[in-house]
mmCIF file of C-alpha atoms and ligand atoms in Angstrom:
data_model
loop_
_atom_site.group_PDB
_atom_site.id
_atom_site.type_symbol
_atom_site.label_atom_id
_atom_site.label_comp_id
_atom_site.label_asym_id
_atom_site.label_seq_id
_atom_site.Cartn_x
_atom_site.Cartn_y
_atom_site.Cartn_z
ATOM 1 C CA UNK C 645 41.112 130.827 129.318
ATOM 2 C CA UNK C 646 43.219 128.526 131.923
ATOM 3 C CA UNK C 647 41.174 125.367 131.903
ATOM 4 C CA UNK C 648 44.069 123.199 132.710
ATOM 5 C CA UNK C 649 43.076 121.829 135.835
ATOM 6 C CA UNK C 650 40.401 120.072 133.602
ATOM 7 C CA UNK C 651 41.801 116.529 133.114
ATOM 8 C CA UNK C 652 41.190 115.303 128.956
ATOM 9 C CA UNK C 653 38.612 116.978 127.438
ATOM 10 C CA UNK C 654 40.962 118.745 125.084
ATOM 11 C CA UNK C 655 39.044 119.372 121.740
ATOM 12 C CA UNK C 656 36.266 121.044 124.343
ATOM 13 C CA UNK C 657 39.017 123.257 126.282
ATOM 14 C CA UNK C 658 40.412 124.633 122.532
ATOM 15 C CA UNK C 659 36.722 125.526 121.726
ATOM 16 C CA UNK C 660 35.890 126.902 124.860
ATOM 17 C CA UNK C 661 39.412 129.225 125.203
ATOM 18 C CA UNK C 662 38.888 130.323 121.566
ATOM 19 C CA UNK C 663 34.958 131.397 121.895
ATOM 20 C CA UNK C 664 35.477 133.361 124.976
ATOM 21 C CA UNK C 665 38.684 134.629 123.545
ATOM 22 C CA UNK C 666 36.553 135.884 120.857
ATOM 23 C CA UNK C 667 33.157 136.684 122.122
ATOM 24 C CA UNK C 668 33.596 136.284 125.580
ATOM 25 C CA UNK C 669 32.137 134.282 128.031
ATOM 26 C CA UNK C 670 28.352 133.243 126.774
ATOM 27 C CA UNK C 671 25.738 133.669 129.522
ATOM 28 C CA UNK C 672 24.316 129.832 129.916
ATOM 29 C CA UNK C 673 25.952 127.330 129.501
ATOM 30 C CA UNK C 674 24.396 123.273 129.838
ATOM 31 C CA UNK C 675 27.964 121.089 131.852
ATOM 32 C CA UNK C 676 26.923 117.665 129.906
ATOM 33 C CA UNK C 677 28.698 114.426 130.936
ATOM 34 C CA UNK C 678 27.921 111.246 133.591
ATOM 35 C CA UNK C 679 28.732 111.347 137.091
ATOM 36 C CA UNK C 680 32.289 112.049 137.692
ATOM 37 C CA UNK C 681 32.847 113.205 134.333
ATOM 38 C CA UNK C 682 34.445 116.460 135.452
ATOM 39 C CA UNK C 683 31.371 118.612 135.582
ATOM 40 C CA UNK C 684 32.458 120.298 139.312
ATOM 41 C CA UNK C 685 35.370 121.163 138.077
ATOM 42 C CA UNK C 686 34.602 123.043 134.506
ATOM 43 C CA UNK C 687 31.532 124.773 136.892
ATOM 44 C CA UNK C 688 33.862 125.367 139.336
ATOM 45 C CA UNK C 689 36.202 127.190 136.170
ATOM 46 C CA UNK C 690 33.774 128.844 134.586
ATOM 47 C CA UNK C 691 32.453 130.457 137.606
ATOM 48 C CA UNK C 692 35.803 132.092 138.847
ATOM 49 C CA UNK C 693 36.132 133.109 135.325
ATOM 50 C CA UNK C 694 32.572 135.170 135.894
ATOM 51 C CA UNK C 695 33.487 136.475 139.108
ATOM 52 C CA UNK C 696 37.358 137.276 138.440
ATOM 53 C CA UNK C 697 38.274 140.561 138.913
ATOM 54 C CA UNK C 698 41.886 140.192 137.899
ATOM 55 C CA UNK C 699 41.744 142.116 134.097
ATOM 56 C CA UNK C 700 43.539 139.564 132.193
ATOM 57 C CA UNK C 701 42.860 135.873 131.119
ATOM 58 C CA UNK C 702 40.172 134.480 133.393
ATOM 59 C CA UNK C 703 40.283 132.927 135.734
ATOM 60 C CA UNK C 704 43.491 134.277 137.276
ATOM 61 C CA UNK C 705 43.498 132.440 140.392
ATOM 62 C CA UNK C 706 44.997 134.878 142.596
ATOM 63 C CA UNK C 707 42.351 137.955 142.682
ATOM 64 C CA UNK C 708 40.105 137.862 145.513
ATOM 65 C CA UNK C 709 37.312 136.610 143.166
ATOM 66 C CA UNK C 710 38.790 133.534 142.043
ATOM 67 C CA UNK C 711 40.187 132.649 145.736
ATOM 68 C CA UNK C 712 36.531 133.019 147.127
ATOM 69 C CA UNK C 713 35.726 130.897 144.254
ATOM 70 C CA UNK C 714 37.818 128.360 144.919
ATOM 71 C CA UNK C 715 36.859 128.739 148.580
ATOM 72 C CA UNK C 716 33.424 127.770 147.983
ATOM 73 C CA UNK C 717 32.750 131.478 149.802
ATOM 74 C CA UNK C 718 31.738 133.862 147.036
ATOM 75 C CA UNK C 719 28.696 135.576 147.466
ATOM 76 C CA UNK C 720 27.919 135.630 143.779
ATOM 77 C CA UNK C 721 27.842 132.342 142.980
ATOM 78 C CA UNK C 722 24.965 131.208 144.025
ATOM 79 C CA UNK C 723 24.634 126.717 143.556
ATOM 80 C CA UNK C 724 21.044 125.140 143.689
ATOM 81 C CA UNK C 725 19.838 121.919 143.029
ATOM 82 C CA UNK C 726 21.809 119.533 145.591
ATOM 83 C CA UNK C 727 21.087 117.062 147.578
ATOM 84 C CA UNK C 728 18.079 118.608 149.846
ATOM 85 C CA UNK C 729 17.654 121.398 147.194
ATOM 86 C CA UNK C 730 15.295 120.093 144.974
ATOM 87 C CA UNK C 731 14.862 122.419 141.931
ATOM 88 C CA UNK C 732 11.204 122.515 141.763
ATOM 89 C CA UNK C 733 8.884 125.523 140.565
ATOM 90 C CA UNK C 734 9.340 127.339 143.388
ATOM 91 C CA UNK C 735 12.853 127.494 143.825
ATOM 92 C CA UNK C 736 13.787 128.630 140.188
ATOM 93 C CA UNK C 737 10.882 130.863 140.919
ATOM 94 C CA UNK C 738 12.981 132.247 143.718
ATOM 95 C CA UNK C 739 16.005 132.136 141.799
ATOM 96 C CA UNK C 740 14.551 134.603 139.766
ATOM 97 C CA UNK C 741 13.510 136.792 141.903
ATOM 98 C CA UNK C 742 16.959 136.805 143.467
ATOM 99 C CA UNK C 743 19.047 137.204 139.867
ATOM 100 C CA UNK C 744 17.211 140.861 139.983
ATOM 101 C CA UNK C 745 19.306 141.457 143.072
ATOM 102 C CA UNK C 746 22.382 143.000 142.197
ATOM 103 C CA UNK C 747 25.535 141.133 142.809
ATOM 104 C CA UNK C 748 27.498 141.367 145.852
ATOM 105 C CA UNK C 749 31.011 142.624 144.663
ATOM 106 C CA UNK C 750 31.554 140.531 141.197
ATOM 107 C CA UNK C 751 30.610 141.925 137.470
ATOM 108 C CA UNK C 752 28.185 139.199 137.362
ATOM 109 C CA UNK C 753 26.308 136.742 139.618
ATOM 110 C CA UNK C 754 26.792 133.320 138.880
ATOM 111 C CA UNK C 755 24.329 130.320 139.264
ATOM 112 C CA UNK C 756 25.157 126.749 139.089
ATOM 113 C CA UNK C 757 22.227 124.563 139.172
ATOM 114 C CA UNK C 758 23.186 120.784 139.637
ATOM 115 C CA UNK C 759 20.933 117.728 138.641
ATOM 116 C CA UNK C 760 19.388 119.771 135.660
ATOM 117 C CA UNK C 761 18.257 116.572 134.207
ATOM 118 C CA UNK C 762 16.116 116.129 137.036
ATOM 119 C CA UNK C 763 13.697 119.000 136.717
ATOM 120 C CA UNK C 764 10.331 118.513 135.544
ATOM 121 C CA UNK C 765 8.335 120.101 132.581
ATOM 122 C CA UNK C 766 7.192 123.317 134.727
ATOM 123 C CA UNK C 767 10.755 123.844 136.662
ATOM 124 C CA UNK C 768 11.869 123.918 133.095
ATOM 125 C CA UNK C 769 9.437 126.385 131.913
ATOM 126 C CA UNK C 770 10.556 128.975 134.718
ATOM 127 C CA UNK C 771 13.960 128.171 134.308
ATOM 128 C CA UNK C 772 13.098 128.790 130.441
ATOM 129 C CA UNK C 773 11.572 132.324 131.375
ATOM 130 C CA UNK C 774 14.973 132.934 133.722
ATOM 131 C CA UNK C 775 16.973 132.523 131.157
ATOM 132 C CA UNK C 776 15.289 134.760 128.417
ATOM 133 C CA UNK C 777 14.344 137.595 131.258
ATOM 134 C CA UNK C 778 16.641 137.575 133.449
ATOM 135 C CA UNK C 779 19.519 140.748 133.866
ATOM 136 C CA UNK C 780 22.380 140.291 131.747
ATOM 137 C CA UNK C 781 24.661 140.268 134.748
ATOM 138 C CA UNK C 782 23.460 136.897 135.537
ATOM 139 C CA UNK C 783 25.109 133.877 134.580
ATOM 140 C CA UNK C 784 24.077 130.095 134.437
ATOM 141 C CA UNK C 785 25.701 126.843 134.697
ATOM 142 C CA UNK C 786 23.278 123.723 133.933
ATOM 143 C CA UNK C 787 25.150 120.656 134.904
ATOM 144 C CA UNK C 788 23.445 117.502 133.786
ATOM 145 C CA UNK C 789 24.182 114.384 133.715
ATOM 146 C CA UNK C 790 21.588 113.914 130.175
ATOM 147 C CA UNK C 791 21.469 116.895 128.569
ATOM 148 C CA UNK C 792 18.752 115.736 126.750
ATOM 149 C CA UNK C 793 16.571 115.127 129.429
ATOM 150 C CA UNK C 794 16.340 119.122 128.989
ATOM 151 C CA UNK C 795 13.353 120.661 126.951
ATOM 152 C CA UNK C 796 14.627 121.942 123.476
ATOM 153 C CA UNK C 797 14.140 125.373 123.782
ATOM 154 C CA UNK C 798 16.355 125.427 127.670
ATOM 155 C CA UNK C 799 18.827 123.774 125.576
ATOM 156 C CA UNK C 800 18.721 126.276 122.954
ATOM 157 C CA UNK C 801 18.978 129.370 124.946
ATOM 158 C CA UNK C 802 22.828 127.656 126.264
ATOM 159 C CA UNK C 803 25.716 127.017 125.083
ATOM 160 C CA UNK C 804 26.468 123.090 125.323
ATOM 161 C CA UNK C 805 29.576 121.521 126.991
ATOM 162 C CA UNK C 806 29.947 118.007 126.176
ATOM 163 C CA UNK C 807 32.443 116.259 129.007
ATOM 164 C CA UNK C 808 34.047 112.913 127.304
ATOM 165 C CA UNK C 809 35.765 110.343 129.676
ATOM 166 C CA UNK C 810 39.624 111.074 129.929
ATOM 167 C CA UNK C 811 42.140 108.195 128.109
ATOM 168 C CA UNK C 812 43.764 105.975 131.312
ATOM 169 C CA UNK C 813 46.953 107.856 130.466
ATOM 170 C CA UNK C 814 44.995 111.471 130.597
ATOM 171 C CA UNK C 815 43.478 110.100 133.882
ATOM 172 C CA UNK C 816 47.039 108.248 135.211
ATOM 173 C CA UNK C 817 48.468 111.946 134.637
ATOM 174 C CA UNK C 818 45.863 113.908 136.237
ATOM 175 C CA UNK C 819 45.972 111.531 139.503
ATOM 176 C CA UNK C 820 49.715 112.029 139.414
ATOM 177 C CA UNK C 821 49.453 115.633 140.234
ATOM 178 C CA UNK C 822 46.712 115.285 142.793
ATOM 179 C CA UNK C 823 47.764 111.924 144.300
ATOM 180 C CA UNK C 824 51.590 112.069 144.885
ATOM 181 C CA UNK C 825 51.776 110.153 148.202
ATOM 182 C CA UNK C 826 50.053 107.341 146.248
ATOM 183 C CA UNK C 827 52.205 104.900 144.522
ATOM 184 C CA UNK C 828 52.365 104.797 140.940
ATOM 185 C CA UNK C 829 50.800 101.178 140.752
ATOM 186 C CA UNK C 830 47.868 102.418 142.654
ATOM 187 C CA UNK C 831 47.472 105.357 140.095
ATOM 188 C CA UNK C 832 47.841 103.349 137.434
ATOM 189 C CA UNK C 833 44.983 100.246 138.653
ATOM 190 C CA UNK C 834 42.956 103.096 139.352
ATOM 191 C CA UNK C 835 43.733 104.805 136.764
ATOM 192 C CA UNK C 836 42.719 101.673 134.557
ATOM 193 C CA UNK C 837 39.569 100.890 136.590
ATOM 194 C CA UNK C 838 37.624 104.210 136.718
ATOM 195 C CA UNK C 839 36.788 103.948 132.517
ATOM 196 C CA UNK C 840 37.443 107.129 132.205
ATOM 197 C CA UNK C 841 35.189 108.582 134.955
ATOM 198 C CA UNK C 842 38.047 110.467 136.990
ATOM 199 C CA UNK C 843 35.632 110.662 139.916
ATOM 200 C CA UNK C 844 35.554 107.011 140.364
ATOM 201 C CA UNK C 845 39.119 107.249 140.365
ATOM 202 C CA UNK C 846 39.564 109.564 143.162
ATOM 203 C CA UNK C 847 36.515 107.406 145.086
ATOM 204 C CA UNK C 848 38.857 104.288 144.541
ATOM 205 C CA UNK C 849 41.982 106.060 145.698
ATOM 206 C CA UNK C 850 40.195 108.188 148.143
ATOM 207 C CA UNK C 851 39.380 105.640 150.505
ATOM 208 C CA UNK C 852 42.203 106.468 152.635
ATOM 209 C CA UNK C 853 43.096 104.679 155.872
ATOM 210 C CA UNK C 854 39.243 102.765 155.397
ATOM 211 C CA UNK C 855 40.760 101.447 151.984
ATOM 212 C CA UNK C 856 43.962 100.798 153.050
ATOM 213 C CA UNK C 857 42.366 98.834 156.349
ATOM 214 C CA UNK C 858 40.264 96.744 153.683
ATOM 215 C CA UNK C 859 43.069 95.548 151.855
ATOM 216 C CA UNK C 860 44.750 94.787 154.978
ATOM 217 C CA UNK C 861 42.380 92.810 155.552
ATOM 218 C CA UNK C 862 41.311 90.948 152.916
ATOM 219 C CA UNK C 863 44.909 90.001 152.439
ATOM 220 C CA UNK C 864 44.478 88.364 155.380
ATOM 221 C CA UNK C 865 40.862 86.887 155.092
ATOM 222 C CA UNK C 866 42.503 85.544 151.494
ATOM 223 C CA UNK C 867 45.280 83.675 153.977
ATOM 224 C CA UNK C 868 43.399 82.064 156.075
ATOM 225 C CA UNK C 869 41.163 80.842 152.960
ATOM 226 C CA UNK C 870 44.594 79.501 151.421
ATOM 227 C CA UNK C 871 45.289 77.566 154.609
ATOM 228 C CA UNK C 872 41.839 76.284 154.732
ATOM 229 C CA UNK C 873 42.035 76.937 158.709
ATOM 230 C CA UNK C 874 38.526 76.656 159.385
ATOM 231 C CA UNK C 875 38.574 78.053 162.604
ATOM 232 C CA UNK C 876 40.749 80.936 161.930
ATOM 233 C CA UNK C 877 38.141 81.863 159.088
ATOM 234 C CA UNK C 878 35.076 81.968 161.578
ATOM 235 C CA UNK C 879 37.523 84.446 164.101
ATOM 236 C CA UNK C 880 37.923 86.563 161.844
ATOM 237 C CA UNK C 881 34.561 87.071 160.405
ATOM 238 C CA UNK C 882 33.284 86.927 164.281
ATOM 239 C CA UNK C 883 35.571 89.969 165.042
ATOM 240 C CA UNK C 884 33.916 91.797 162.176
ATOM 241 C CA UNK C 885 31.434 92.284 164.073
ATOM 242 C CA UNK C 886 32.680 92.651 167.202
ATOM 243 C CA UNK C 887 35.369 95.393 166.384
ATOM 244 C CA UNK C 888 31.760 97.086 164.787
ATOM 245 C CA UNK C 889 32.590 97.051 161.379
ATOM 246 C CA UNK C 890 29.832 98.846 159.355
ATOM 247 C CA UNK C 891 28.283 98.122 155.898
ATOM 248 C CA UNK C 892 30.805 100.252 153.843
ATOM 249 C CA UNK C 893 33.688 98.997 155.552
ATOM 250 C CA UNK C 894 32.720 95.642 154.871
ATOM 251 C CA UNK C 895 31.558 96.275 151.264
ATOM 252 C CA UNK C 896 35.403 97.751 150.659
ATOM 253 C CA UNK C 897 36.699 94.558 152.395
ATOM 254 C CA UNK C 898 34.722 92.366 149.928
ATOM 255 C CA UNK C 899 35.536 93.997 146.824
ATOM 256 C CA UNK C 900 39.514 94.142 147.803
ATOM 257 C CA UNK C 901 38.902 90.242 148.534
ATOM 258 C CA UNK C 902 37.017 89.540 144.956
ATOM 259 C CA UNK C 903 40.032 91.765 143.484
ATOM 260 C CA UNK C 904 42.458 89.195 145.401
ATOM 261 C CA UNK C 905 40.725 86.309 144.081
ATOM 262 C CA UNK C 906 40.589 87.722 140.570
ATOM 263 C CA UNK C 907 44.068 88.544 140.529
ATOM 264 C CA UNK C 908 44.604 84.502 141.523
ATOM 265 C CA UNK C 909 42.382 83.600 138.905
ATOM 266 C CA UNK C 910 44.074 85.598 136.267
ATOM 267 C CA UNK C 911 47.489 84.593 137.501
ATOM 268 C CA UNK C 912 46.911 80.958 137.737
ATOM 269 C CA UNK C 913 45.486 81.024 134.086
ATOM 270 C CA UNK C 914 48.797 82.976 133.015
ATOM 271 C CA UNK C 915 47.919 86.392 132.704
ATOM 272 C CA UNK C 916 49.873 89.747 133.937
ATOM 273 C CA UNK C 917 49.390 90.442 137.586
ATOM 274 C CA UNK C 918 50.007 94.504 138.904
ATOM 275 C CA UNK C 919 53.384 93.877 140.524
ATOM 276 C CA UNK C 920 52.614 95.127 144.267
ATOM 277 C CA UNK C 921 50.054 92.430 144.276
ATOM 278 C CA UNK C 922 51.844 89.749 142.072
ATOM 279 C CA UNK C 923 52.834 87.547 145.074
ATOM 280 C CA UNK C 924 50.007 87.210 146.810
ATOM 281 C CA UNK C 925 48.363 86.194 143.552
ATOM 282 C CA UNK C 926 50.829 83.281 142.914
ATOM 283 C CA UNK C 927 50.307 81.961 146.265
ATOM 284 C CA UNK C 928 46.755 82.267 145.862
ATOM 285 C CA UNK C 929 46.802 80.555 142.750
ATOM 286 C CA UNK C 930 48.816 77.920 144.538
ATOM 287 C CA UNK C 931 47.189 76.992 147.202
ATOM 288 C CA UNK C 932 43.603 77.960 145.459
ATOM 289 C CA UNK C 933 42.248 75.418 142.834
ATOM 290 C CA UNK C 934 40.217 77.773 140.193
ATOM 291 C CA UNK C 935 37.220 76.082 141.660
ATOM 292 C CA UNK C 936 38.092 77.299 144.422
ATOM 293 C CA UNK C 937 38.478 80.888 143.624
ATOM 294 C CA UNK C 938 35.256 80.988 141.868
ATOM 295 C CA UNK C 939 33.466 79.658 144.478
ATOM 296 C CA UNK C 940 34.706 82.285 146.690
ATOM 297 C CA UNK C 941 34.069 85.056 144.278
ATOM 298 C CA UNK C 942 31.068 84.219 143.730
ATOM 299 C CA UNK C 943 30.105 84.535 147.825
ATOM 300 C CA UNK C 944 32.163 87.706 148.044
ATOM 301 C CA UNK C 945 29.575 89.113 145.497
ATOM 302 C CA UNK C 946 26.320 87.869 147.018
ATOM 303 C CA UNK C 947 27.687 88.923 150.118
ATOM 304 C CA UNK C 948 28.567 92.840 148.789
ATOM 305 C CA UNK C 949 25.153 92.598 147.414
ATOM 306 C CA UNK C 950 23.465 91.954 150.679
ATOM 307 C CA UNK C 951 25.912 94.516 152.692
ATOM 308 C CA UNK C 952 23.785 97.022 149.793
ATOM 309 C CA UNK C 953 20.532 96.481 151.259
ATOM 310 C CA UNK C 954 19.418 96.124 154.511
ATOM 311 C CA UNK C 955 20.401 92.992 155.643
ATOM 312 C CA UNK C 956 23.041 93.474 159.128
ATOM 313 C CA UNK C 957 26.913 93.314 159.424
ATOM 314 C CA UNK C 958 26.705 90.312 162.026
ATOM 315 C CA UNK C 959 24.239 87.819 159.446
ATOM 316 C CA UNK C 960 27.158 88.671 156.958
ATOM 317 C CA UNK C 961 29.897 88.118 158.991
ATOM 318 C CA UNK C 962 28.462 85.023 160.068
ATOM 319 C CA UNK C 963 27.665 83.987 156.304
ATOM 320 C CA UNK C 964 31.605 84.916 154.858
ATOM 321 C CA UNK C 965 32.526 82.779 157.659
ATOM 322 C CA UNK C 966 30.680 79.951 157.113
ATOM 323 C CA UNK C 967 30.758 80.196 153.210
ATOM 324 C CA UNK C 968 34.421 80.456 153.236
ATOM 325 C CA UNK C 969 35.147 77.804 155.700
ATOM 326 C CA UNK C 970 33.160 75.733 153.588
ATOM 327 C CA UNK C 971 34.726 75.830 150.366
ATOM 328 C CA UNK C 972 36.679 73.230 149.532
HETATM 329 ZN ZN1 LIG D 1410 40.767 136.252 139.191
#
């Protein structure tokens, strides 16, 4: 079984290639592993594998199965339990009444059910009974981010498929391959950051232009702080606002400043610095006393905190202006 667009996880890719190899593919299987962990993307495997219509190893990736798999289009995978779906009695109830349906134009219909965790003692107990009684053409995929949240005897009736957090050089590799415009530094602070949760490491380098207008940004914010102009400071943060800035834009231009600031910190104490960023760090750490610094991370994170509730872009604006302008 081809499970190579699975970053890490290789212990669980030999087990899985050698059961199905043997005994085929089993007909429930629980996706167990924290956000990010991959989950989406062994579902997203599995269930081309169920549909594929190729005749040798699944999935083959170039029937018409797999490609209106990986399309998101195939009429016999059926997903439930995202956001506005909520998995409650009635929908598995449904579910099961629509698993008697025959599928489509695959060997078997496929259902991936996200947020398993979240269903409640009698969801669980339908699901339980759609599992045991439902046609043997049907297929499930549990993805959960606890598998344990899940009643014993669900958990029984699948096969579990524990997702472990990739190595940074499993995780530098895979971003490699799906990240080539980005430069290798990037990858590899990413890479480095994400503890082994390969979705937060596509959210950090996914950002795009917003990201790369953040960093801008702060680079420039940090600047102004170095040169303790005063009324350059208050400009900026007043254009924030006027050039509508919202709460996420703002939140990625505070944590690319408290990154600046750490990097000063961590220079000016005489630790290693990612190159790209190494010069702005020693002329932080310059200009910066370590006061300084921690003063200003310290506001940054207050300030990211408040851009996560409900309090407006202007009042922080206004407050980064006025904290920064006042540090000393
Ligand atoms: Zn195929």
């Amino acid at each position: 079984m081809d499970l190579s667009a699975l970053a890490g996880n290789g212990p669980l890719k030999r087990q899985l290639s050698l059961e199905t190899a043997r005994h085929g593919l089993s007909h429930a299987y629980i996706l167990n592993g924290p956000p990010g962990s991959g989950k989406h993307t062994l579902a997203g495997l599995l269930a081309a594998a169920f549909v594929c219509t190729g005749g040798g190893e699944v999935p083959c990736f170039s029937c018409p199965g797999c490609k209106k798999a990986a399309k998101g289009i195939h009429p016999d995978i059926i997903r439930a339990g995202g956001e506005g779906d909520e998995l409650n009695v009635a929908r598995v109830r449904a579910l099961r009444s629509d698993a008697y349906i025959k599928p489509n134009e695959a060997p078997r219909k496929v259902y991936i059910l996200e947020h398993a965790q979240d269903l409640n003692q009698p969801s669980q107990n339908a699901l339980l009974k759609l599992l045991e009684e439902g046609p043997p053409y049907a297929a499930f995929l549990l993805l959960a981010d606890n598998a344990a949240a899940l009643l014993p005897t669900v958990r029984s009736r699948c096969q579990i498929l524990n997702l472990s957090p990739v190595t940074a050089e499993e995780a530098e590799h895979w971003l490699a391959a799906r990240f080539p415009d980005k430069s290798p530094g990037a990858r590899a602070d990413a890479a480095c950051r994400c503890q082994g949760i390969l979705g937060r490491a596509v959210e950090l380098l996914d950002g795009g232009c917003v990201d790369g207008k953040a960093q801008e940004e702060a680079a420039r914010l940090l600047e102004l702080l170095c040169r303790r102009d005063e009324l350059a400071l208050m400009e900026f943060c007043v254009a924030l606002e006027r050039d509508k800035w919202d709460r996420d834009s703002l939140t990625a231009l505070l944590d690319q400043l408290i990154l600046l600031l750490r990097d000063a910190l961590v220079y000016g104490a005489g630790g290693a610095v990612e190159e790209d960023r190494r010069a702005q760090a020693s002329l932080a750490a310059q200009s910066l006393s370590q006061k300084a610094a921690l003063q200003a991370v310290e506001l940054a994170e207050k300030l990211r905190t408040a851009c996560g509730s409900n309090v407006g872009v202007g009042h922080v604006a206004g407050w980064l202006g006025a904290g920064l302008a006042g540090i000393r």
